[in-house]
Amino acid sequence: MRSRSVPHRAIWACAALAWCGCAGKGIEDPVGPPVSCTGGTAPFRANLSCIQQIVFTPTCAVAGCHVNPGAQQGLDLSEGMAWSSLTGVPSAEVAGMNRVTAGDPDQSYLIWKLEGNPGIVGDRMPQGGPYLSQAEIDVIRRWILDGAMDD
């Protein structure tokens, strides 16, 4: 008669082999570890990947808004496109102003649109709300102030 512990032993042996087979072998995830957007005093980290994950993708890069095809004002905020659509690109609404001017959030039209600055053309973004909190906008300001890097 077989012991009931044999299946448990087999399960533990398989788990141990799987763990040992990967541990310490220098096998790396080709994509890398997931980016942690939490931590610090802000609601999320001030880098483009976190802004993309927490703001642009769920709020802006949605059907009928800022995603190709047909991104409003030619501003595509979908993943992989946001940085090149924003940084150093002239605003389609206010002549002489960039969507994002690296190092200068006060002269970045993105910030104007998010805060509802009186100098904007059209509506505050996201259109119709709910609007970002000032803490969320401050994270985007920090990213711009830090050079608006494409990370």
PDB file of C-alpha atoms in Angstrom:
ATOM      1  CA  MET A   1       0.000   0.000   0.000  1.00  0.00           C
ATOM      2  CA  ARG A   2       1.343   3.407  -0.941  1.00  0.00           C
ATOM      3  CA  SER A   3       1.871   6.087   1.574  1.00  0.00           C
ATOM      4  CA  ARG A   4      -0.171   9.262   1.193  1.00  0.00           C
ATOM      5  CA  SER A   5       3.014  11.279   1.613  1.00  0.00           C
ATOM      6  CA  VAL A   6       4.469  10.082  -1.717  1.00  0.00           C
ATOM      7  CA  PRO A   7       2.497  12.584  -3.845  1.00  0.00           C
ATOM      8  CA  HIS A   8       3.490  15.380  -1.450  1.00  0.00           C
ATOM      9  CA  ARG A   9       7.127  14.319  -1.694  1.00  0.00           C
ATOM     10  CA  ALA A  10       6.896  14.347  -5.481  1.00  0.00           C
ATOM     11  CA  ILE A  11       5.400  17.817  -5.461  1.00  0.00           C
ATOM     12  CA  TRP A  12       8.094  19.122  -3.126  1.00  0.00           C
ATOM     13  CA  ALA A  13      10.830  17.468  -5.209  1.00  0.00           C
ATOM     14  CA  CYS A  14       9.526  19.065  -8.419  1.00  0.00           C
ATOM     15  CA  ALA A  15       9.258  22.458  -6.768  1.00  0.00           C
ATOM     16  CA  ALA A  16      12.800  22.185  -5.397  1.00  0.00           C
ATOM     17  CA  LEU A  17      14.180  21.163  -8.789  1.00  0.00           C
ATOM     18  CA  ALA A  18      12.408  24.020 -10.522  1.00  0.00           C
ATOM     19  CA  TRP A  19      13.722  26.510  -7.967  1.00  0.00           C
ATOM     20  CA  CYS A  20      17.280  25.147  -8.064  1.00  0.00           C
ATOM     21  CA  GLY A  21      17.273  25.001 -11.838  1.00  0.00           C
ATOM     22  CA  CYS A  22      16.810  28.753 -12.071  1.00  0.00           C
ATOM     23  CA  ALA A  23      18.509  30.082  -8.973  1.00  0.00           C
ATOM     24  CA  GLY A  24      22.003  31.420  -9.405  1.00  0.00           C
ATOM     25  CA  LYS A  25      22.288  30.510 -13.080  1.00  0.00           C
ATOM     26  CA  GLY A  26      22.411  34.075 -14.320  1.00  0.00           C
ATOM     27  CA  ILE A  27      19.160  33.669 -16.206  1.00  0.00           C
ATOM     28  CA  GLU A  28      17.649  37.063 -16.653  1.00  0.00           C
ATOM     29  CA  ASP A  29      14.164  38.090 -17.553  1.00  0.00           C
ATOM     30  CA  PRO A  30      14.547  39.693 -21.019  1.00  0.00           C
ATOM     31  CA  VAL A  31      11.997  42.341 -20.117  1.00  0.00           C
ATOM     32  CA  GLY A  32      13.485  43.010 -16.705  1.00  0.00           C
ATOM     33  CA  PRO A  33      11.836  43.256 -13.350  1.00  0.00           C
ATOM     34  CA  PRO A  34       8.532  45.062 -13.161  1.00  0.00           C
ATOM     35  CA  VAL A  35       8.897  48.755 -12.472  1.00  0.00           C
ATOM     36  CA  SER A  36       7.699  49.747  -9.022  1.00  0.00           C
ATOM     37  CA  CYS A  37       5.902  53.041  -9.322  1.00  0.00           C
ATOM     38  CA  THR A  38       5.231  53.375  -5.620  1.00  0.00           C
ATOM     39  CA  GLY A  39       7.484  54.707  -2.922  1.00  0.00           C
ATOM     40  CA  GLY A  40       8.671  58.056  -1.711  1.00  0.00           C
ATOM     41  CA  THR A  41       6.382  60.893  -0.773  1.00  0.00           C
ATOM     42  CA  ALA A  42       4.641  61.340  -4.136  1.00  0.00           C
ATOM     43  CA  PRO A  43       1.682  59.243  -5.199  1.00  0.00           C
ATOM     44  CA  PHE A  44       4.005  57.548  -7.757  1.00  0.00           C
ATOM     45  CA  ARG A  45       7.557  57.849  -9.095  1.00  0.00           C
ATOM     46  CA  ALA A  46       8.456  60.797 -11.335  1.00  0.00           C
ATOM     47  CA  ASN A  47       9.552  58.874 -14.396  1.00  0.00           C
ATOM     48  CA  LEU A  48       7.899  58.371 -17.753  1.00  0.00           C
ATOM     49  CA  SER A  49       7.224  54.668 -17.305  1.00  0.00           C
ATOM     50  CA  CYS A  50       5.209  55.336 -14.128  1.00  0.00           C
ATOM     51  CA  ILE A  51       3.453  58.362 -15.612  1.00  0.00           C
ATOM     52  CA  GLN A  52       2.583  56.173 -18.602  1.00  0.00           C
ATOM     53  CA  GLN A  53       1.295  53.347 -16.407  1.00  0.00           C
ATOM     54  CA  ILE A  54      -0.667  55.461 -13.935  1.00  0.00           C
ATOM     55  CA  VAL A  55      -1.803  58.491 -15.966  1.00  0.00           C
ATOM     56  CA  PHE A  56      -1.392  58.313 -19.742  1.00  0.00           C
ATOM     57  CA  THR A  57      -2.532  54.760 -20.490  1.00  0.00           C
ATOM     58  CA  PRO A  58      -5.670  54.637 -18.331  1.00  0.00           C
ATOM     59  CA  THR A  59      -6.649  58.307 -18.632  1.00  0.00           C
ATOM     60  CA  CYS A  60      -5.378  59.805 -21.903  1.00  0.00           C
ATOM     61  CA  ALA A  61      -4.487  57.061 -24.376  1.00  0.00           C
ATOM     62  CA  VAL A  62      -8.056  55.872 -24.754  1.00  0.00           C
ATOM     63  CA  ALA A  63     -10.302  55.542 -27.805  1.00  0.00           C
ATOM     64  CA  GLY A  64     -11.213  58.928 -29.207  1.00  0.00           C
ATOM     65  CA  CYS A  65      -8.548  60.802 -27.279  1.00  0.00           C
ATOM     66  CA  HIS A  66      -4.759  60.581 -27.471  1.00  0.00           C
ATOM     67  CA  VAL A  67      -4.098  57.261 -29.157  1.00  0.00           C
ATOM     68  CA  ASN A  68      -3.462  56.500 -32.820  1.00  0.00           C
ATOM     69  CA  PRO A  69      -5.100  56.300 -35.203  1.00  0.00           C
ATOM     70  CA  GLY A  70      -6.708  59.703 -34.954  1.00  0.00           C
ATOM     71  CA  ALA A  71      -4.991  61.030 -31.822  1.00  0.00           C
ATOM     72  CA  GLN A  72      -6.433  64.455 -31.002  1.00  0.00           C
ATOM     73  CA  GLN A  73      -4.061  67.293 -31.961  1.00  0.00           C
ATOM     74  CA  GLY A  74      -1.684  64.605 -33.238  1.00  0.00           C
ATOM     75  CA  LEU A  75      -0.716  63.861 -29.627  1.00  0.00           C
ATOM     76  CA  ASP A  76      -0.296  60.106 -29.197  1.00  0.00           C
ATOM     77  CA  LEU A  77       0.103  59.228 -25.517  1.00  0.00           C
ATOM     78  CA  SER A  78       0.097  55.476 -26.005  1.00  0.00           C
ATOM     79  CA  GLU A  79       2.958  53.423 -24.608  1.00  0.00           C
ATOM     80  CA  GLY A  80       6.107  53.846 -26.657  1.00  0.00           C
ATOM     81  CA  MET A  81       4.812  57.001 -28.339  1.00  0.00           C
ATOM     82  CA  ALA A  82       4.270  59.482 -25.491  1.00  0.00           C
ATOM     83  CA  TRP A  83       7.846  60.759 -25.135  1.00  0.00           C
ATOM     84  CA  SER A  84       8.320  61.477 -28.848  1.00  0.00           C
ATOM     85  CA  SER A  85       4.863  63.091 -29.031  1.00  0.00           C
ATOM     86  CA  LEU A  86       5.539  65.368 -26.066  1.00  0.00           C
ATOM     87  CA  THR A  87       9.165  66.316 -25.497  1.00  0.00           C
ATOM     88  CA  GLY A  88      10.378  69.259 -27.559  1.00  0.00           C
ATOM     89  CA  VAL A  89       7.301  69.080 -29.782  1.00  0.00           C
ATOM     90  CA  PRO A  90       5.510  72.372 -30.479  1.00  0.00           C
ATOM     91  CA  SER A  91       2.000  72.657 -29.101  1.00  0.00           C
ATOM     92  CA  ALA A  92      -0.703  72.482 -31.761  1.00  0.00           C
ATOM     93  CA  GLU A  93      -2.779  75.029 -29.817  1.00  0.00           C
ATOM     94  CA  VAL A  94      -0.386  77.719 -28.549  1.00  0.00           C
ATOM     95  CA  ALA A  95       2.248  78.975 -30.985  1.00  0.00           C
ATOM     96  CA  GLY A  96       5.783  79.200 -29.631  1.00  0.00           C
ATOM     97  CA  MET A  97       5.163  76.778 -26.755  1.00  0.00           C
ATOM     98  CA  ASN A  98       6.267  73.145 -26.564  1.00  0.00           C
ATOM     99  CA  ARG A  99       4.062  70.397 -25.220  1.00  0.00           C
ATOM    100  CA  VAL A 100       6.937  69.579 -22.854  1.00  0.00           C
ATOM    101  CA  THR A 101      10.002  71.760 -22.429  1.00  0.00           C
ATOM    102  CA  ALA A 102      12.521  69.599 -20.584  1.00  0.00           C
ATOM    103  CA  GLY A 103      13.588  71.309 -17.364  1.00  0.00           C
ATOM    104  CA  ASP A 104      10.775  73.884 -17.445  1.00  0.00           C
ATOM    105  CA  PRO A 105       7.343  72.663 -16.349  1.00  0.00           C
ATOM    106  CA  ASP A 106       5.954  76.217 -16.213  1.00  0.00           C
ATOM    107  CA  GLN A 107       6.615  76.562 -19.948  1.00  0.00           C
ATOM    108  CA  SER A 108       5.255  73.112 -20.801  1.00  0.00           C
ATOM    109  CA  TYR A 109       1.808  73.173 -22.377  1.00  0.00           C
ATOM    110  CA  LEU A 110       1.063  69.721 -20.925  1.00  0.00           C
ATOM    111  CA  ILE A 111       1.156  71.211 -17.424  1.00  0.00           C
ATOM    112  CA  TRP A 112      -1.013  74.127 -18.535  1.00  0.00           C
ATOM    113  CA  LYS A 113      -3.633  71.720 -19.903  1.00  0.00           C
ATOM    114  CA  LEU A 114      -3.563  69.525 -16.790  1.00  0.00           C
ATOM    115  CA  GLU A 115      -3.880  72.501 -14.417  1.00  0.00           C
ATOM    116  CA  GLY A 116      -6.444  74.400 -16.515  1.00  0.00           C
ATOM    117  CA  ASN A 117      -4.217  77.462 -16.974  1.00  0.00           C
ATOM    118  CA  PRO A 118      -6.212  80.439 -18.349  1.00  0.00           C
ATOM    119  CA  GLY A 119      -3.869  80.558 -21.374  1.00  0.00           C
ATOM    120  CA  ILE A 120      -4.967  77.179 -22.764  1.00  0.00           C
ATOM    121  CA  VAL A 121      -7.042  76.696 -25.876  1.00  0.00           C
ATOM    122  CA  GLY A 122      -9.971  74.349 -25.417  1.00  0.00           C
ATOM    123  CA  ASP A 123     -10.652  72.299 -22.329  1.00  0.00           C
ATOM    124  CA  ARG A 124      -8.646  71.328 -19.296  1.00  0.00           C
ATOM    125  CA  MET A 125      -7.392  67.750 -19.531  1.00  0.00           C
ATOM    126  CA  PRO A 126      -8.450  65.071 -19.130  1.00  0.00           C
ATOM    127  CA  GLN A 127     -11.438  66.429 -20.994  1.00  0.00           C
ATOM    128  CA  GLY A 128     -14.525  66.452 -18.806  1.00  0.00           C
ATOM    129  CA  GLY A 129     -12.596  65.147 -15.790  1.00  0.00           C
ATOM    130  CA  PRO A 130     -12.084  63.719 -13.381  1.00  0.00           C
ATOM    131  CA  TYR A 131      -8.964  65.849 -13.327  1.00  0.00           C
ATOM    132  CA  LEU A 132      -5.643  64.777 -11.890  1.00  0.00           C
ATOM    133  CA  SER A 133      -4.933  65.770  -8.312  1.00  0.00           C
ATOM    134  CA  GLN A 134      -2.324  68.459  -7.753  1.00  0.00           C
ATOM    135  CA  ALA A 135      -0.076  65.779  -6.238  1.00  0.00           C
ATOM    136  CA  GLU A 136      -0.294  63.773  -9.482  1.00  0.00           C
ATOM    137  CA  ILE A 137       0.395  66.870 -11.576  1.00  0.00           C
ATOM    138  CA  ASP A 138       3.358  67.654  -9.311  1.00  0.00           C
ATOM    139  CA  VAL A 139       4.858  64.253 -10.174  1.00  0.00           C
ATOM    140  CA  ILE A 140       4.621  65.136 -13.873  1.00  0.00           C
ATOM    141  CA  ARG A 141       6.123  68.561 -13.083  1.00  0.00           C
ATOM    142  CA  ARG A 142       9.021  66.803 -11.312  1.00  0.00           C
ATOM    143  CA  TRP A 143       9.593  64.541 -14.340  1.00  0.00           C
ATOM    144  CA  ILE A 144       9.762  67.595 -16.600  1.00  0.00           C
ATOM    145  CA  LEU A 145      11.971  69.514 -14.150  1.00  0.00           C
ATOM    146  CA  ASP A 146      14.335  66.529 -13.999  1.00  0.00           C
ATOM    147  CA  GLY A 147      14.778  66.654 -17.787  1.00  0.00           C
ATOM    148  CA  ALA A 148      11.739  64.741 -19.104  1.00  0.00           C
ATOM    149  CA  MET A 149      13.804  61.627 -19.761  1.00  0.00           C
ATOM    150  CA  ASP A 150      12.528  58.706 -21.810  1.00  0.00           C
ATOM    151  CA  ASP A 151      13.005  55.824 -19.440  1.00  0.00           C
TER     152      ASP A 151
END
